[in-house]
Amino acid sequence: MKILLINPPRSPENNILKYAPEAAIRFIHKKLIGPPLGLLTIASAVRDHDVWVFDSKGEYDLNPSTPPLRELVRDLIEQYHPEVVGVTVITSEFNDATTICEVAKEVNPAILTVAGGLHATLLPLDFAGTNVDIVIPGQCPHLFRLLIEAKEKGLPFESVPGIFLHGNGTFKKTAGRIPDWDPVGDDFLKIDRQHLKKWISTYKVGKSPFPSTYVYTSLGCPYKCTFCSIWTQFKGAYHQRRVESLLDELQSIPEYPVVRFADANTVVDMEFMNHLFDRIVEEGIKKTFVMDIRADVAANHPEIIEKMAQGGLKVVICGFESFRDEELKRYKKKVPAADNQKAIEVFHSNGIMVRGNYVIPFDYGDDDFKALAEYSQANPVVYAGYTILTPMPGTVYFKQIKEQIIDHDYNKYNFFNAVTRTNLPYEEFHRRVGELWLIKKGEDVI
Ligand code: B12
Ligand code: SF4
């Protein structure tokens, strides 16, 4: 069967960038690059079929004169004649993902359109009224495989358990026991990055001449920060991959000298990380690693940071979130603000570049911005990121401030746009956030 899996483009909405002072513009994130691991995993689940993965983010980066999305998808479908089109969906890409399915149906109404990914997991019913036929929530390669088998054999889709079928303007979940699936252990699916070879030259971060890729060592997170979608996506579970399977993956990608661990939170199990980095050194794997580490981990376990630095860890993304204990408590971050300072010291003393991210609540006023700027100046990191505390649908924070949301355009749910009223005038709020990006240690840009 011909299956076309499309990674939607990025949402262009970025009001921090739009209103930032000129000098800050070059430091502000314009795009993140990286492979769609979810779609590649789905592709592996049906690798016996004729599968084409299309990364439209890569395509627009490779060739900025690529036609607009509708035209691009129309051409793809006319060229490939898929029977199934699948899209991966995070909130800010919901609109484009559903447009892709709409175009697929316009070209050929018989195409089966399927959505999966984080937003599909948290809010499957959002797809009602779109041209998506089937929504599959969760870590679901086995269910996608069953769906393709059902289609091939002409069986009713109701025979596949745990999937949402579109009908009468809404979605109904199919009955039946969902087979067990261990995405990181026995059922782990190795992905084939060859699907992405056309776009490899675009997967470069900052000034690096080498392409980077993502590898996940874990899925989910054991913490429960109020603003975060990841633990809700995994219902609070944390799944750790096996060391040997990771070594195998790392050894199989010589074309990617830079590896970003895609985990929500890489260092949870100290023993695991110790063992992983022992084995990385033993096997002579030489890569530059980038990973997300909480401040309390670095503050309380400097020895593991030292070890990972020796094994290739060069860049750490650390969610500082705030400089105030009271805010960190409200977010249920479970890190005291003092750990941010300690963590910076530990990272810097190991030669690690830190990207520290602060989230800015919509009610920040002049004094708050000044206080944060002062703190951030006193605790500089090489890259600093300042994004907007956004009520992502499906999070606790969304429920907490639901009534205050005034902008429901999902394109804006990417941490770069206020979607509630702000205490400062809207434009000034974004300008002040943009201005913060000037506070940093070096001149690097990622
Ligand atoms: C890798 C990654 C990326 C990559 C690739 C994403 C892509 N599709 O192109 C890149 C770097 C491009 C990216 C970009 C962004 N990302 Co991102 N990203 C991640 C990250 C780190 C890992 C996701 C992942 O690969 N998981 C592993 C795979 C295997 O799991 P999965 O995707 O869930 O896939 C499984 C299932 O969901 C399902 N599935 C997935 N797709 C499909 C499709 C079909 C058809 C089916 C059937 C099933 C299915 O099956 C898969 C296998 O089991 C997560 C954080 C995290 N650790 O989860 C953030 C995350 C997903 N990103 C997020 C965001 C916000 C963004 C940005 C908007 C950030 C920004 N401010 O710009 C940008 C978007 C583009 C841009 N502006 O540049 C948020 C999403 C929040 C939300 N509620 O929407 C997350 C959760 C991070 C966070 N801190 O909140 N991201
Ligand atoms: S913000 Fe980080 S630590 Fe908190 S729940 Fe999300 S991934 Fe876990």
Coordinates of C-alpha atoms and ligand atoms in Angstrom, one line a residue:
M1 CA 0.0 0.0 0.0
K2 CA 1.2 3.5 -0.7
I3 CA 1.5 5.6 2.4
L4 CA 2.5 9.2 2.5
L5 CA 3.5 10.6 5.9
I6 CA 3.8 14.4 6.0
N7 CA 5.6 16.5 8.6
P8 CA 3.7 19.8 8.6
P9 CA 5.5 23.1 8.2
R10 CA 6.2 25.5 11.1
S11 CA 3.7 28.0 12.2
P12 CA 4.9 31.4 11.1
E13 CA 3.4 33.2 14.1
N14 CA 6.0 34.9 16.2
N15 CA 5.1 38.1 17.9
I16 CA 8.2 38.2 20.0
L17 CA 10.2 38.4 16.8
K18 CA 7.7 40.8 15.2
Y19 CA 7.9 43.4 18.1
A20 CA 11.5 42.8 19.3
P21 CA 14.0 45.6 19.1
E22 CA 16.2 45.4 16.0
A23 CA 19.3 44.4 18.0
A24 CA 17.6 41.3 19.5
I25 CA 16.2 39.9 16.3
R26 CA 19.2 37.9 15.4
F27 CA 19.2 36.1 18.7
I28 CA 15.5 35.1 18.8
H29 CA 14.6 31.6 17.7
K30 CA 13.2 31.6 14.2
K31 CA 13.0 28.0 13.6
L32 CA 13.9 24.7 15.3
I33 CA 15.2 22.0 13.1
G34 CA 15.1 18.3 13.5
P35 CA 13.7 15.1 12.2
P36 CA 10.1 14.1 12.9
L37 CA 10.9 11.1 15.1
G38 CA 7.2 10.2 15.5
L39 CA 6.6 10.0 11.8
L40 CA 9.8 8.0 11.2
T41 CA 8.6 5.5 13.9
I42 CA 5.3 5.2 12.2
A43 CA 7.1 4.6 8.9
S44 CA 9.1 1.8 10.5
A45 CA 5.9 0.1 11.8
V46 CA 4.7 -0.3 8.2
R47 CA 8.1 -0.6 6.5
D48 CA 6.8 -3.6 4.3
H49 CA 4.7 -1.1 2.5
D50 CA 5.6 1.6 0.0
V51 CA 6.1 4.5 2.5
W52 CA 7.2 8.0 1.7
V53 CA 8.1 10.5 4.5
F54 CA 7.9 14.1 3.5
D55 CA 9.4 16.7 5.8
S56 CA 7.9 20.0 4.7
K57 CA 9.9 21.9 7.3
G58 CA 13.1 20.6 5.6
E59 CA 11.6 21.3 2.2
Y60 CA 10.9 25.0 3.0
D61 CA 14.4 25.3 4.5
L62 CA 16.0 23.7 1.5
N63 CA 14.2 25.7 -1.0
P64 CA 12.4 28.8 0.3
S65 CA 10.7 29.3 -3.0
T66 CA 8.8 26.0 -2.5
P67 CA 5.1 26.8 -3.3
P68 CA 2.6 27.4 -0.5
L69 CA 1.4 24.4 1.4
R70 CA -1.8 23.7 -0.5
E71 CA 0.0 23.6 -3.8
L72 CA 2.9 21.6 -2.4
V73 CA 0.6 18.9 -1.0
R74 CA -1.5 18.8 -4.2
D75 CA 1.7 18.2 -6.2
L76 CA 2.9 15.5 -3.8
I77 CA -0.3 13.6 -4.0
E78 CA -0.6 13.9 -7.7
Q79 CA 2.9 12.6 -8.1
Y80 CA 2.7 9.7 -5.6
H81 CA -0.9 8.7 -5.6
P82 CA -1.0 7.6 -1.9
E83 CA -3.9 5.5 -0.5
V84 CA -3.2 6.8 3.0
V85 CA -1.9 10.2 4.1
G86 CA -0.7 10.5 7.7
V87 CA 0.2 13.7 9.6
T88 CA 1.9 14.3 12.9
V89 CA 0.4 17.1 15.0
I90 CA 1.5 19.4 17.7
T91 CA -0.8 22.2 18.7
S92 CA 0.9 25.0 16.6
E93 CA 0.8 22.8 13.6
F94 CA -2.8 21.6 13.9
N95 CA -4.0 24.1 11.2
D96 CA -1.5 23.1 8.6
A97 CA -1.8 19.4 9.4
T98 CA -5.6 19.5 8.9
T99 CA -5.0 21.6 5.7
I100 CA -2.8 18.8 4.4
C101 CA -5.7 16.3 5.0
E102 CA -8.1 18.7 3.3
V103 CA -6.0 18.9 0.2
A104 CA -5.6 15.2 0.1
K105 CA -9.3 14.7 0.1
E106 CA -9.7 17.4 -2.6
V107 CA -7.3 15.6 -4.9
N108 CA -8.8 12.2 -4.1
P109 CA -11.7 11.7 -1.7
A110 CA -10.8 8.0 -1.4
I111 CA -7.5 8.7 0.4
L112 CA -7.6 7.7 4.1
T113 CA -6.4 10.6 6.2
V114 CA -4.9 9.8 9.6
A115 CA -3.6 12.1 12.4
G116 CA -1.4 11.2 15.3
G117 CA 1.1 12.8 17.7
L118 CA 0.9 15.0 20.8
H119 CA -2.2 17.0 20.0
A120 CA -4.0 14.0 18.6
T121 CA -3.3 12.2 21.9
L122 CA -4.5 15.0 24.1
L123 CA -7.4 16.4 22.1
P124 CA -8.6 13.9 19.5
L125 CA -12.0 15.5 19.4
D126 CA -10.5 18.7 18.1
F127 CA -10.3 17.0 14.7
A128 CA -14.1 16.9 14.4
G129 CA -15.1 19.0 11.4
T130 CA -11.8 18.6 9.7
N131 CA -10.9 16.2 6.8
V132 CA -9.1 13.8 9.1
D133 CA -10.8 10.4 8.9
I134 CA -9.0 8.7 11.8
V135 CA -7.1 9.9 14.9
I136 CA -4.8 7.6 16.7
P137 CA -3.7 8.7 20.1
G138 CA -0.7 7.7 22.1
Q139 CA 2.4 5.7 21.2
C140 CA 0.5 3.8 18.5
P141 CA 2.7 2.3 15.8
H142 CA 1.1 -1.1 16.4
L143 CA -2.4 0.4 16.0
F144 CA -1.4 2.2 12.8
R145 CA 0.0 -1.2 11.5
L146 CA -3.4 -2.8 12.4
L147 CA -5.2 -0.1 10.6
I148 CA -3.2 -0.6 7.4
E149 CA -3.7 -4.3 7.6
A150 CA -7.5 -3.7 8.0
K151 CA -7.5 -1.5 5.0
E152 CA -5.6 -3.9 3.0
K153 CA -7.9 -6.8 3.9
G154 CA -11.0 -4.7 3.5
L155 CA -11.9 -5.2 7.2
P156 CA -14.0 -2.6 9.0
F157 CA -11.9 0.0 10.8
E158 CA -14.0 -0.8 13.9
S159 CA -11.9 -4.0 14.1
V160 CA -8.9 -1.9 15.2
P161 CA -9.1 -1.0 19.0
G162 CA -8.5 2.4 20.5
I163 CA -8.7 4.6 17.5
F164 CA -11.0 7.5 16.8
L165 CA -13.2 7.2 13.7
H166 CA -14.8 10.3 12.2
G167 CA -18.5 10.1 11.5
N168 CA -21.5 12.4 11.9
G169 CA -19.4 15.4 12.7
T170 CA -17.6 13.8 15.6
F171 CA -15.2 11.1 16.5
K172 CA -16.1 7.8 18.2
K173 CA -13.4 5.6 19.9
T174 CA -13.4 2.0 18.8
A175 CA -13.9 -0.7 21.4
G176 CA -11.7 -3.6 22.2
R177 CA -8.5 -4.2 24.2
I178 CA -5.5 -2.3 23.0
P179 CA -2.6 -4.7 22.6
D180 CA 0.3 -4.0 24.9
W181 CA 3.1 -2.0 23.4
D182 CA 6.5 -1.2 24.9
P183 CA 7.8 1.7 22.8
V184 CA 11.3 1.7 24.4
G185 CA 11.9 -2.0 25.2
D186 CA 10.8 -5.1 23.3
D187 CA 8.7 -3.2 20.8
F188 CA 11.2 -0.4 20.2
L189 CA 11.2 0.4 16.5
K190 CA 14.5 1.5 14.9
I191 CA 13.9 4.4 12.6
D192 CA 15.4 4.8 9.1
R193 CA 16.8 8.3 8.7
Q194 CA 17.3 7.6 5.0
H195 CA 13.8 8.8 4.5
L196 CA 15.2 12.3 5.3
K197 CA 18.3 12.3 3.2
K198 CA 17.0 15.0 0.9
W199 CA 16.9 17.5 3.8
I200 CA 20.0 16.5 5.8
S201 CA 21.9 19.7 4.8
T202 CA 19.1 21.7 6.5
Y203 CA 19.5 20.0 9.8
K204 CA 22.3 22.3 11.0
V205 CA 22.2 24.3 14.2
G206 CA 23.8 27.7 14.4
K207 CA 27.3 27.9 12.9
S208 CA 27.8 24.1 13.0
P209 CA 29.0 22.8 9.7
F210 CA 27.7 19.4 10.6
P211 CA 24.1 18.2 10.6
S212 CA 22.4 17.2 13.8
T213 CA 19.8 14.7 14.5
Y214 CA 17.5 13.8 17.5
V215 CA 17.7 10.5 19.4
Y216 CA 15.4 9.8 22.3
T217 CA 16.8 7.9 25.3
S218 CA 13.4 8.2 27.1
L219 CA 9.8 9.1 26.6
G220 CA 7.6 11.1 29.0
C221 CA 8.6 12.7 32.3
P222 CA 8.0 11.9 36.0
Y223 CA 7.4 15.5 37.0
K224 CA 4.2 17.4 36.6
C225 CA 4.8 21.0 35.8
T226 CA 1.5 22.8 35.3
F227 CA 2.4 24.3 31.9
C228 CA 3.8 21.2 30.3
S229 CA 2.1 18.9 27.8
I230 CA 4.6 16.1 27.9
W231 CA 3.7 14.4 31.1
T232 CA 0.0 14.6 30.2
Q233 CA 0.8 13.0 26.8
F234 CA 2.4 10.1 28.7
K235 CA 0.0 10.2 31.6
G236 CA 2.9 10.8 34.0
A237 CA 4.9 7.7 32.9
Y238 CA 8.6 7.8 32.2
H239 CA 10.0 5.1 29.8
Q240 CA 13.7 4.6 29.6
R241 CA 15.3 3.0 26.5
R242 CA 17.9 0.3 26.8
V243 CA 21.6 1.2 26.8
E244 CA 22.6 -1.3 24.1
S245 CA 19.8 -0.2 21.8
L246 CA 21.0 3.4 22.1
L247 CA 24.6 2.5 21.4
D248 CA 23.4 0.7 18.3
E249 CA 21.5 3.8 17.1
L250 CA 24.4 6.1 17.9
Q251 CA 26.8 3.9 16.0
S252 CA 24.5 3.7 13.0
I253 CA 24.5 7.4 12.3
P254 CA 28.1 8.5 11.4
E255 CA 26.6 11.2 9.2
Y256 CA 25.3 13.0 12.2
P257 CA 28.2 14.2 14.5
V258 CA 25.8 16.3 16.6
V259 CA 23.1 14.4 18.5
R260 CA 20.4 16.1 20.4
F261 CA 18.7 13.9 22.9
A262 CA 15.0 14.5 22.3
D263 CA 13.9 13.6 25.8
A264 CA 11.7 15.8 27.8
N265 CA 14.1 15.3 30.7
T266 CA 17.2 13.3 29.9
V267 CA 18.8 12.7 33.3
V268 CA 16.2 11.0 35.6
D269 CA 17.9 7.7 36.3
M270 CA 21.5 8.4 37.4
E271 CA 22.5 4.8 37.2
F272 CA 21.3 4.5 33.7
M273 CA 23.1 7.7 32.6
N274 CA 26.3 6.6 34.3
H275 CA 26.1 3.3 32.5
L276 CA 25.2 4.9 29.1
F277 CA 28.2 7.2 29.3
D278 CA 30.6 4.5 30.4
R279 CA 29.5 2.5 27.4
I280 CA 29.7 5.5 25.0
V281 CA 33.4 6.0 26.1
E282 CA 34.1 2.2 26.0
E283 CA 32.7 1.9 22.4
G284 CA 34.7 5.0 21.3
I285 CA 31.6 6.8 20.2
K286 CA 32.6 10.4 19.6
K287 CA 29.7 12.8 19.2
T288 CA 28.7 16.2 20.4
F289 CA 25.7 15.7 22.6
V290 CA 22.9 18.2 23.4
M291 CA 20.4 17.5 26.0
D292 CA 17.7 18.8 28.4
I293 CA 18.7 18.7 32.0
R294 CA 16.8 20.1 35.0
A295 CA 18.7 22.6 37.2
D296 CA 18.3 20.5 40.3
V297 CA 20.0 17.5 38.6
A298 CA 23.1 19.6 37.9
A299 CA 23.0 21.3 41.3
N300 CA 22.7 18.0 43.2
H301 CA 24.7 15.6 41.0
P302 CA 27.6 17.5 39.6
E303 CA 29.5 14.2 39.2
I304 CA 27.1 13.0 36.4
I305 CA 27.5 16.3 34.6
E306 CA 31.3 16.0 34.7
K307 CA 31.1 12.5 33.4
M308 CA 28.7 13.3 30.5
A309 CA 30.9 16.4 29.6
Q310 CA 33.8 14.0 29.3
G311 CA 31.7 11.8 27.0
G312 CA 30.8 14.6 24.6
L313 CA 28.0 16.6 26.3
K314 CA 28.5 20.2 25.0
V315 CA 25.1 22.0 25.2
V316 CA 22.5 21.7 27.8
I317 CA 19.0 23.1 27.6
C318 CA 17.8 24.0 31.1
G319 CA 14.3 25.1 31.8
F320 CA 15.0 27.8 34.5
E321 CA 11.4 29.0 33.9
S322 CA 11.6 31.7 36.7
F323 CA 13.9 33.4 39.1
R324 CA 11.2 33.5 41.8
D325 CA 10.5 30.6 44.2
E326 CA 6.9 31.6 44.4
E327 CA 6.4 31.3 40.6
L328 CA 8.4 28.0 40.4
K329 CA 6.1 26.6 43.2
R330 CA 3.0 27.8 41.3
Y331 CA 4.3 25.9 38.2
K332 CA 5.0 22.8 40.3
K333 CA 8.5 22.8 38.9
K334 CA 9.9 21.4 42.2
V335 CA 13.2 23.3 41.8
P336 CA 14.2 26.2 44.0
A337 CA 15.4 29.2 42.1
A338 CA 18.8 28.9 43.9
D339 CA 19.4 25.7 41.9
N340 CA 19.4 27.7 38.7
Q341 CA 22.6 29.5 39.8
K342 CA 24.2 26.4 41.1
A343 CA 23.4 24.6 37.9
I344 CA 25.0 27.3 35.8
E345 CA 28.2 27.0 37.8
V346 CA 28.3 23.3 37.4
F347 CA 27.7 23.4 33.7
H348 CA 30.2 26.2 33.1
S349 CA 32.9 24.6 35.2
N350 CA 32.5 21.6 32.8
G351 CA 32.8 23.6 29.7
I352 CA 29.1 23.1 28.8
M353 CA 27.2 25.8 27.0
V354 CA 23.8 26.5 28.6
R355 CA 20.6 27.5 27.0
G356 CA 18.6 28.7 29.9
N357 CA 14.9 29.2 29.2
Y358 CA 12.7 31.5 31.2
V359 CA 8.9 31.6 30.7
I360 CA 7.2 34.9 30.9
P361 CA 3.7 35.1 32.4
F362 CA 1.1 37.3 30.6
D363 CA 0.7 39.5 33.8
Y364 CA 4.3 40.6 34.0
G365 CA 4.6 44.4 34.4
D366 CA 7.5 46.8 34.2
D367 CA 8.9 45.8 37.6
D368 CA 8.8 42.1 36.8
F369 CA 10.6 42.6 33.5
K370 CA 13.3 44.7 35.2
A371 CA 13.7 42.2 38.0
L372 CA 14.1 39.3 35.6
A373 CA 16.6 41.2 33.4
E374 CA 18.6 42.0 36.5
Y375 CA 18.7 38.4 37.6
S376 CA 19.5 37.1 34.2
Q377 CA 22.3 39.6 33.8
A378 CA 23.7 38.5 37.1
N379 CA 23.5 34.8 36.0
P380 CA 24.5 34.9 32.4
V381 CA 24.4 31.9 30.1
V382 CA 25.7 31.5 26.6
Y383 CA 22.3 31.2 25.0
A384 CA 19.2 32.5 26.8
G385 CA 15.7 32.0 25.7
Y386 CA 12.7 33.9 26.9
T387 CA 9.3 32.5 25.8
I388 CA 5.7 33.2 26.8
L389 CA 4.1 31.0 29.4
T390 CA 1.4 29.6 27.1
P391 CA -1.7 27.7 28.1
M392 CA -1.2 24.7 25.8
P393 CA -4.5 22.9 25.4
G394 CA -4.5 19.7 27.5
T395 CA -2.3 21.1 30.3
V396 CA -3.2 22.0 33.9
Y397 CA -2.2 25.6 33.2
F398 CA -4.8 25.7 30.3
K399 CA -7.5 24.6 32.7
Q400 CA -6.3 27.2 35.3
I401 CA -6.6 30.2 33.0
K402 CA -9.1 29.0 30.4
E403 CA -11.4 31.9 31.0
Q404 CA -8.7 34.4 30.3
I405 CA -7.8 33.1 26.9
I406 CA -8.8 35.4 24.1
D407 CA -6.9 34.0 21.1
H408 CA -7.8 30.5 20.1
D409 CA -5.8 30.4 16.9
Y410 CA -3.6 27.3 17.3
N411 CA -0.9 28.8 15.1
K412 CA -0.1 31.0 18.0
Y413 CA 0.4 28.2 20.5
N414 CA 4.2 27.9 20.1
F415 CA 5.4 29.9 23.1
F416 CA 6.0 33.0 21.0
N417 CA 2.7 34.7 21.3
A418 CA 0.5 35.8 24.1
V419 CA -3.0 34.3 23.8
T420 CA -4.5 36.0 26.8
R421 CA -4.8 39.7 27.5
T422 CA -1.5 41.1 28.9
N423 CA -1.0 43.6 31.7
L424 CA 1.3 45.7 29.6
P425 CA -0.1 46.7 26.2
Y426 CA 0.1 43.7 23.8
E427 CA 2.8 45.1 21.6
E428 CA 4.9 46.4 24.5
F429 CA 4.7 43.0 26.3
H430 CA 6.2 41.2 23.3
R431 CA 8.8 43.9 22.8
R432 CA 9.9 43.6 26.4
V433 CA 10.1 39.8 26.0
G434 CA 12.1 40.3 22.8
E435 CA 14.5 42.7 24.5
L436 CA 15.4 40.1 27.1
W437 CA 17.0 37.9 24.4
L438 CA 19.8 40.5 24.4
I439 CA 21.0 39.3 27.8
K440 CA 23.5 36.6 27.2
K441 CA 27.1 35.7 27.8
G442 CA 28.5 35.3 24.4
E443 CA 27.7 36.0 20.8
D444 CA 26.5 32.6 19.8
V445 CA 23.2 32.1 18.1
I446 CA 21.2 28.9 17.9
Ligands
B12_1 C1 11.8 16.5 18.3 C2 10.9 17.6 18.6 C3 10.8 18.6 17.7 C4 11.4 18.5 16.3 C5 10.7 17.7 15.3 C6 9.2 17.9 15.3 C7 8.6 17.8 14.0 N1 7.5 17.1 13.8 O1 9.1 18.4 13.0 C8 11.5 20.0 15.9 C9 12.9 20.5 16.4 C10 11.4 20.4 14.5 C11 10.5 20.6 16.8 C12 10.0 21.9 16.7 C13 9.1 22.5 17.5 N2 8.5 22.0 18.6 CO1 8.9 20.3 19.2 N3 9.5 18.8 20.2 C14 10.3 17.8 19.9 C15 10.5 16.9 21.1 C16 11.8 17.3 21.8 C17 10.5 15.4 20.9 C18 9.2 14.8 20.2 C19 9.6 13.4 19.8 O2 10.2 13.2 18.8 N4 9.2 12.4 20.5 C20 9.4 11.1 20.3 C21 8.4 10.5 19.3 C22 8.7 9.0 19.0 O3 7.1 10.6 19.9 P1 5.9 11.3 19.2 O4 6.3 12.4 18.4 O5 4.9 11.5 20.3 O6 5.4 10.2 18.2 C23 4.7 9.0 18.6 C24 3.2 9.2 18.8 O7 2.8 10.5 19.1 C25 2.6 8.8 17.5 N5 2.6 9.7 16.3 C26 3.3 10.8 16.1 N6 3.0 11.3 14.8 C27 2.1 10.4 14.3 C28 1.5 10.5 13.0 C29 0.6 9.4 12.7 C30 -0.1 9.4 11.4 C31 0.3 8.4 13.7 C32 -0.7 7.4 13.4 C33 0.9 8.4 14.9 C34 1.8 9.4 15.2 O8 3.5 7.7 17.1 C35 4.8 8.0 17.5 C36 5.6 6.8 17.8 O9 5.0 6.1 18.9 C37 9.2 17.3 22.0 C38 9.5 17.2 23.5 C39 9.4 15.8 24.0 N7 10.4 15.4 24.6 O10 8.4 15.1 23.8 C40 9.0 18.7 21.5 C41 7.6 19.3 21.5 C42 6.7 18.2 20.8 N8 7.7 20.4 20.6 C43 6.9 21.4 21.0 C44 6.9 22.7 20.3 C45 6.0 23.7 20.9 C46 7.7 22.9 19.2 C47 7.8 24.3 18.5 C48 6.5 24.9 18.2 C49 8.7 25.1 19.3 C50 8.9 26.6 18.9 N9 8.7 27.4 19.9 O11 9.2 26.9 17.8 C51 8.6 23.9 17.2 C52 7.7 23.9 16.0 C53 8.4 24.3 14.8 C54 9.2 25.6 14.9 N10 8.6 26.7 15.2 O12 10.4 25.5 14.7 C55 6.1 21.1 22.1 C56 4.7 20.8 21.7 C57 3.7 21.3 22.7 C58 2.3 21.3 22.2 N11 1.3 21.1 23.1 O13 2.0 21.4 21.1 C59 6.9 19.9 22.8 C60 6.1 18.9 23.5 C61 8.0 20.5 23.6 C62 7.5 21.2 24.9 N12 8.4 21.6 25.7 O14 6.4 21.4 25.2 N13 10.1 19.8 17.9
SF4_2 S1 8.7 21.0 32.1 FE1 10.3 19.5 32.1 S2 10.4 18.7 34.2 FE2 8.4 19.7 34.0 S3 7.0 18.1 33.4 FE3 7.7 19.0 31.5 S4 9.4 17.8 30.8 FE4 9.0 17.3 33.0

